[in-house]
């Protein structure tokens, strides 16, 4: 470990500044779960960040190998629990593609609406926690107040608030609840008045802007090199929205803009997510009034056997690109399942962008990367 | 009046020296009791106010609408085990909470709560207050240093940096007002304000001084948005990470009493202390206590409002704010105030 | 001049933020979103699809509609359901018929995924909306869903 000397002291002075380690986590308010960051610090300035993973590893990929394809879906709820609905959808799409199963249009539209609601709820939670990480504790409660409405929608239709497991290969577990459309419309009307308030409370705030602008800058090249995806990559100008380039479900039927920024700093990542919330609202608005009639699922065999081969499906979760890779040997269990989670690759660039900043910068940067630790560890 | 009769009663059976010591002890006990209760209820107030800002209800179980919640918390803290780290500097570690709490309580002694209700009317009152309130930071430094915890140490060092910087602004903004009053004695400062509160008398420079005072006062008490010292999302709990039980409670209570002190100084210097607006309750005795507390609590509420709205500054931005913004403005403001007093364009009734 | 405009803008944005929280402070009485949970038990209504725990409804004759087909047991990803069954000879038809002895449900292992209820062909099990599942002993979380002495409703076939 090299020790830096203070440059501006007189030659006679033998004061030296020494680097030291601190353990941020696994129990730390800013690591959002059981992530351990080994920081090398010189005073307040960060020299090195080493994420230490594995505190919540549950070997989901291995568990998938003994489960049937219907059962795999519910395990994905527990990866990125904030976009569980999109995770479910990814596995279902992979299985359906492998079976060459055409799901009804109604299912596709409902899946898209629920996916965007999930994205909204995830971003709302992120917004609250972002504010909390930079010290504005009140945002947390405002974010959760609005998220509650989405959770109620989920609970009424899917039966659970967080781990929905509503998608099954071949469609949806039940049809949507009769109140679904009404509640979603209520929510949209409510949230359209609250989202500008988010801006007034936090986005415009001079302290918040000073804390985030020019902090944790990620260039477009680095975003691509590190395999970043989602809002983190889009804030650096890397257009990578899976919903745009490989539309799935009903996403090819809607118009939306990919939120892009070029600054690549924490504030850009923040504004990209705020703009994504507006886009999600507009997607839901386009679809909610014309959910086609029809069945809520197509019948599959009770034991699903995938044909021999490799199957890959990627979706855009709230954090970025989630890939599901299934190798099947033709039996009722997959031979191998691999989840390409957005959290892991987004976290990998933390050391790259946080070095040179202060401890406060690291916290703000981590908040805008928006990690969910079970998604990283799986 | 009452104190006078107690004095006579004591003198009737003991010598003058013993009587005065007994009186001092009595007054100290009264102050301690009052401010322990005050500290507890400030904590409750903070929790309630925070809840109302955050669409919550706040404590509402213990006693009527949660009146005894903080009392129960204090009892819990008293009964808790005092833990410590292995290689801590035991002496400094144990000393630190007392530094913080004692300076906070000492500062309270000089406030005139109403006419003649003042424990200690010292002629350098304001100076004494500034001096005392900056001793508290030694406690924080000791606590951070003595706990043998890196998070605590970072918190303590930040606190040192912060207090050294913001002490200047607190002092200078109060000095601006001293130009108007011509005295540091708190009772005299209030006497001057019978012709109009100083924030009215000094109009524009007084308002600027008040704003600077509130900003730097919030920073002095280490409260959000200047809570570098604790910064729970960065340092966990900062300097009091390793403290538990009553020692932690001392830090905690001191923070709230310091907040009260900062608000009380602002009340005394800018808003006329115990004077009622336009002298409406001048004739009623002890009504001054009400006005003093009312004004102070409005300012305390303002500080709570800051805390529950703003994000935290970064440590270098904290220094930028002080040295690049508050201090230059403060110096210009001081000159402006001097010119105004010299040209005699103050507003007086 | 940018120095002063920065100060002006800064103060303006801070006041804007304070106006947002201030508005909520003034409306705090009706705006509170807190649910006072144990107090509102009487009025707390869960959504009808809420997955609390798996139950087996019995009718007034103490009959359920579980045929013992074990589809739920197969569908369960965690092995939360165990069915102890037997074959008896039906007196009327003389055929051998599968009946359940015990339908055991381990709530402690259940992830509330809903696959068992979805898989059940005769709607013998369904979700109850009870969410107060805490017990003093883990073994109490293992439940036998069919009531003692109950039998399968006539006409429910596999």
Coordinates of N, CA and C in Angstrom, one line a residue, chain B residues 65-197:
Chain B
X65 N -51.7 11.0 24.0 CA -51.0 11.3 22.7 C -49.5 11.2 22.8
X66 N -49.0 10.2 23.5 CA -47.6 10.0 23.6 C -46.8 10.9 24.4
X67 N -47.5 11.6 25.4 CA -46.8 12.6 26.2 C -45.6 12.0 27.0
X68 N -45.7 10.8 27.4 CA -44.6 10.2 28.2 C -43.7 9.3 27.4
X69 N -43.8 9.4 26.1 CA -42.9 8.5 25.3 C -41.4 8.7 25.6
X70 N -41.0 10.0 25.6 CA -39.6 10.2 25.8 C -39.1 9.9 27.2
X71 N -40.1 10.1 28.1 CA -39.8 9.8 29.5 C -39.5 8.3 29.6
X72 N -40.3 7.5 29.0 CA -40.1 6.1 29.0 C -38.8 5.7 28.3
X73 N -38.5 6.4 27.2 CA -37.3 6.2 26.5 C -36.1 6.4 27.4
X74 N -36.2 7.6 28.1 CA -35.1 7.9 29.0 C -34.9 6.9 30.1
X75 N -36.0 6.4 30.7 CA -35.9 5.3 31.7 C -35.3 4.1 31.1
X76 N -35.7 3.8 29.9 CA -35.1 2.6 29.2 C -33.6 2.8 29.1
X77 N -33.2 4.0 28.6 CA -31.7 4.3 28.4 C -31.0 4.2 29.8
X78 N -31.6 4.7 30.8 CA -30.9 4.6 32.1 C -30.7 3.1 32.5
X79 N -31.6 2.3 32.2 CA -31.5 0.9 32.6 C -30.6 0.0 31.7
X80 N -30.1 0.6 30.6 CA -29.4 -0.2 29.7 C -27.9 -0.3 30.1
X81 N -27.3 -1.3 29.6 CA -25.9 -1.6 29.9 C -25.0 -0.6 29.2
X82 N -24.0 -0.1 29.9 CA -23.0 0.8 29.3 C -21.9 -0.1 28.6
X83 N -21.9 -0.1 27.3 CA -20.9 -0.9 26.7 C -19.8 0.0 26.2
X84 N -18.7 -0.6 25.8 CA -17.6 0.1 25.3 C -16.7 -0.7 24.4
X85 N -15.9 -0.1 23.6 CA -15.0 -0.9 22.8 C -13.8 -1.4 23.6
X86 N -13.1 -2.3 23.0 CA -12.0 -3.0 23.8 C -10.8 -2.0 24.0
X87 N -10.3 -1.5 22.9 CA -9.1 -0.7 23.1 C -9.4 0.8 23.2
X88 N -10.6 1.1 23.7 CA -11.0 2.5 23.8 C -10.1 3.2 24.8
X89 N -9.9 4.5 24.7 CA -9.3 5.3 25.7 C -10.3 5.6 26.7
X90 N -10.4 4.7 27.8 CA -11.5 4.7 28.7 C -11.8 6.1 29.3
X91 N -10.7 6.8 29.7 CA -10.9 8.0 30.4 C -11.6 9.1 29.5
X92 N -11.0 9.3 28.3 CA -11.6 10.2 27.4 C -13.0 9.8 27.0
X93 N -13.1 8.5 26.8 CA -14.4 8.0 26.3 C -15.5 8.3 27.3
X94 N -15.2 8.1 28.6 CA -16.2 8.4 29.6 C -16.4 9.8 29.9
X95 N -15.3 10.6 29.6 CA -15.4 12.0 29.9 C -16.3 12.8 28.9
X96 N -16.2 12.3 27.7 CA -16.8 13.0 26.6 C -18.3 13.5 26.8
X97 N -19.2 12.5 27.2 CA -20.6 12.9 27.3 C -20.8 14.1 28.3
X98 N -20.0 14.1 29.4 CA -20.1 15.2 30.4 C -19.8 16.5 29.8
X99 N -18.7 16.6 29.0 CA -18.3 17.8 28.4 C -19.5 18.4 27.6
X100 N -20.2 17.5 26.9 CA -21.2 18.0 26.0 C -22.4 18.4 26.8
X101 N -22.8 17.6 27.8 CA -24.1 18.0 28.5 C -23.8 19.1 29.4
X102 N -22.6 19.2 30.1 CA -22.4 20.3 31.0 C -22.4 21.6 30.3
X103 N -21.7 21.7 29.2 CA -21.6 23.0 28.5 C -23.0 23.4 28.0
X104 N -23.8 22.4 27.6 CA -25.2 22.8 27.2 C -25.9 23.3 28.4
X105 N -25.8 22.7 29.5 CA -26.5 23.2 30.7 C -26.0 24.6 31.2
X106 N -24.7 24.8 31.1 CA -24.1 26.0 31.5 C -24.6 27.2 30.7
X107 N -24.7 26.9 29.4 CA -25.1 28.0 28.5 C -26.5 28.5 28.9
X108 N -27.3 27.6 29.4 CA -28.7 27.9 29.7 C -28.8 29.0 30.8
X109 N -27.8 29.0 31.7 CA -27.9 29.8 32.9 C -28.0 31.3 32.6
X110 N -27.5 31.8 31.5 CA -27.5 33.2 31.3 C -28.7 33.8 30.6
X111 N -29.7 33.0 30.2 CA -30.8 33.5 29.5 C -31.8 34.2 30.4
X112 N -32.2 35.4 30.1 CA -33.3 36.0 30.8 C -34.6 35.5 30.3
X113 N -35.3 34.7 31.2 CA -36.5 34.1 30.7 C -37.7 35.1 30.8
X114 N -37.6 36.0 31.8 CA -38.5 37.1 31.8 C -37.8 38.2 32.7
X115 N -38.4 39.2 32.9 CA -37.8 40.3 33.7 C -37.4 39.7 35.1
X116 N -36.1 39.9 35.4 CA -35.6 39.5 36.7 C -35.4 37.9 36.9
X117 N -35.9 37.2 35.9 CA -35.8 35.7 36.1 C -34.6 35.3 35.3
X118 N -33.4 35.4 35.9 CA -32.2 35.1 35.2 C -31.2 34.6 36.2
X119 N -30.6 33.5 36.0 CA -29.8 32.9 37.1 C -28.5 33.8 37.2
X120 N -28.0 34.3 36.1 CA -26.6 34.7 36.1 C -26.6 35.9 35.0
X121 N -26.7 37.1 35.5 CA -26.7 38.2 34.5 C -25.3 38.7 34.3
X122 N -24.5 38.1 33.5 CA -23.1 38.5 33.4 C -23.0 39.5 32.3
X123 N -22.0 40.5 32.5 CA -22.0 41.6 31.5 C -21.4 41.2 30.2
X124 N -20.8 40.0 30.1 CA -20.3 39.6 28.7 C -21.2 38.4 28.3
X125 N -22.5 38.5 28.5 CA -23.4 37.4 28.3 C -23.3 36.7 27.0
X126 N -23.3 37.5 25.9 CA -23.3 37.0 24.6 C -22.0 36.3 24.3
X127 N -20.9 36.9 24.8 CA -19.6 36.4 24.6 C -19.5 35.0 25.3
X128 N -20.0 35.0 26.5 CA -20.0 33.8 27.3 C -20.7 32.7 26.6
X129 N -21.9 33.0 26.0 CA -22.7 32.0 25.3 C -21.9 31.4 24.1
X130 N -21.3 32.3 23.3 CA -20.5 31.8 22.1 C -19.4 30.9 22.6
X131 N -18.7 31.4 23.6 CA -17.5 30.6 24.1 C -18.0 29.2 24.6
X132 N -19.0 29.2 25.5 CA -19.5 28.0 26.1 C -19.9 27.0 25.0
X133 N -20.7 27.5 24.0 CA -21.3 26.6 23.1 C -20.2 26.0 22.2
X134 N -19.0 26.6 22.1 CA -18.0 25.9 21.3 C -17.2 25.0 22.1
X135 N -17.3 25.0 23.4 CA -16.6 24.0 24.2 C -17.2 22.6 24.0
X136 N -18.5 22.6 23.7 CA -19.2 21.3 23.5 C -18.6 20.4 22.5
X137 N -17.9 21.1 21.5 CA -17.3 20.3 20.4 C -16.2 19.5 20.9
X138 N -15.5 19.9 22.0 CA -14.4 19.1 22.5 C -15.0 17.8 23.0
X139 N -16.2 17.8 23.6 CA -16.8 16.5 24.0 C -17.0 15.6 22.8
X140 N -17.4 16.2 21.6 CA -17.6 15.3 20.5 C -16.3 14.8 19.9
X141 N -15.3 15.6 19.9 CA -13.9 15.2 19.5 C -13.4 14.1 20.4
X142 N -13.6 14.3 21.7 CA -13.1 13.3 22.7 C -13.9 12.0 22.4
X143 N -15.2 12.1 22.3 CA -16.0 10.9 22.1 C -15.5 10.1 20.9
X144 N -15.3 10.9 19.8 CA -14.9 10.2 18.5 C -13.5 9.6 18.6
X145 N -12.7 10.3 19.3 CA -11.3 9.9 19.4 C -11.2 8.7 20.4
X146 N -11.9 8.8 21.5 CA -11.8 7.8 22.6 C -12.5 6.5 22.3
X147 N -13.4 6.5 21.3 CA -14.2 5.2 21.1 C -13.4 4.2 20.3
X148 N -12.3 4.5 19.7 CA -11.5 3.5 18.9 C -12.4 2.9 17.9
X149 N -13.1 3.8 17.1 CA -13.9 3.4 16.0 C -13.7 4.3 14.9
X150 N -13.4 3.8 13.7 CA -13.1 4.7 12.6 C -14.2 5.6 12.2
X151 N -15.4 5.0 12.2 CA -16.6 5.9 11.8 C -16.7 7.0 12.8
X152 N -16.5 6.7 14.1 CA -16.7 7.7 15.1 C -15.6 8.8 15.0
X153 N -14.4 8.3 14.6 CA -13.3 9.3 14.4 C -13.6 10.2 13.2
X154 N -14.0 9.6 12.1 CA -14.3 10.5 11.0 C -15.4 11.5 11.4
X155 N -16.4 11.1 12.1 CA -17.5 12.0 12.5 C -16.9 13.1 13.4
X156 N -16.0 12.7 14.3 CA -15.5 13.7 15.3 C -14.6 14.7 14.5
X157 N -13.8 14.2 13.5 CA -13.0 15.2 12.8 C -13.8 16.1 12.0
X158 N -14.9 15.6 11.4 CA -15.8 16.5 10.7 C -16.4 17.5 11.6
X159 N -16.7 17.1 12.8 CA -17.3 18.0 13.7 C -16.3 19.1 14.1
X160 N -15.0 18.8 14.2 CA -14.0 19.8 14.5 C -14.0 20.8 13.4
X161 N -13.9 20.4 12.2 CA -13.8 21.2 11.0 C -15.0 22.1 11.0
X162 N -16.2 21.5 11.2 CA -17.4 22.3 11.1 C -17.5 23.4 12.1
X163 N -17.2 23.0 13.4 CA -17.4 24.0 14.4 C -16.4 25.2 14.3
X164 N -15.2 24.8 13.9 CA -14.2 25.9 13.8 C -14.7 26.9 12.7
X165 N -15.2 26.4 11.6 CA -15.7 27.3 10.6 C -16.9 28.0 11.0
X166 N -17.9 27.4 11.5 CA -19.2 28.0 11.7 C -19.2 28.9 12.9
X167 N -18.3 28.7 13.8 CA -18.2 29.5 15.0 C -18.0 31.0 14.6
X168 N -17.2 31.2 13.5 CA -17.0 32.5 13.0 C -18.3 33.2 12.6
X169 N -19.1 32.5 11.9 CA -20.3 33.1 11.4 C -21.3 33.4 12.5
X170 N -21.4 32.5 13.5 CA -22.2 32.7 14.6 C -21.8 34.0 15.3
X171 N -20.5 34.0 15.6 CA -19.9 35.2 16.3 C -20.1 36.5 15.5
X172 N -19.8 36.5 14.2 CA -19.9 37.7 13.5 C -21.4 38.2 13.3
X173 N -22.3 37.2 13.1 CA -23.7 37.7 12.9 C -24.2 38.3 14.2
X174 N -23.8 37.7 15.4 CA -24.2 38.3 16.6 C -23.5 39.6 16.9
X175 N -22.3 39.7 16.4 CA -21.5 41.0 16.6 C -22.2 42.1 15.8
X176 N -22.7 41.7 14.6 CA -23.5 42.7 13.9 C -24.6 43.4 14.7
X177 N -25.3 42.5 15.5 CA -26.3 43.0 16.3 C -25.8 43.8 17.5
X178 N -24.6 43.4 17.9 CA -24.1 44.1 19.1 C -23.8 45.6 18.8
X179 N -23.5 45.9 17.5 CA -23.3 47.2 17.1 C -24.5 48.1 17.4
X180 N -25.7 47.5 17.2 CA -26.9 48.2 17.5 C -27.1 48.3 19.0
X181 N -26.9 47.2 19.8 CA -27.2 47.3 21.2 C -26.1 48.0 22.0
X182 N -24.9 47.9 21.6 CA -23.8 48.5 22.3 C -23.5 47.8 23.6
X183 N -24.0 46.6 23.8 CA -23.7 45.8 25.1 C -23.8 44.4 24.8
X184 N -23.0 43.6 25.6 CA -23.0 42.2 25.4 C -23.9 41.5 26.5
X185 N -24.3 42.4 27.5 CA -25.2 41.9 28.6 C -26.6 41.6 28.1
X186 N -27.0 40.4 28.3 CA -28.3 40.0 27.7 C -29.5 40.8 28.2
X187 N -29.5 41.1 29.5 CA -30.6 41.9 30.0 C -30.6 43.3 29.3
X188 N -29.4 43.8 29.0 CA -29.4 45.2 28.4 C -29.8 45.1 26.9
X189 N -29.4 44.0 26.3 CA -29.8 43.8 24.9 C -31.3 43.8 24.8
X190 N -32.0 43.2 25.8 CA -33.5 43.2 25.8 C -34.0 44.6 26.1
X191 N -33.3 45.3 27.0 CA -33.7 46.7 27.4 C -33.8 47.6 26.1
X192 N -32.7 47.4 25.3 CA -32.6 48.2 24.1 C -33.8 47.9 23.2
X193 N -34.3 46.7 23.2 CA -35.4 46.3 22.3 C -36.7 46.8 22.7
X194 N -36.8 47.5 23.8 CA -38.2 48.0 24.1 C -38.6 49.1 23.1
X195 N -37.6 49.6 22.3 CA -38.0 50.5 21.3 C -38.2 49.8 19.9
X196 N -38.4 48.5 20.0 CA -38.6 47.8 18.7 C -37.6 46.7 18.7
X197 N -38.0 45.5 18.3 CA -37.1 44.4 18.2 C -35.9 44.7 17.3

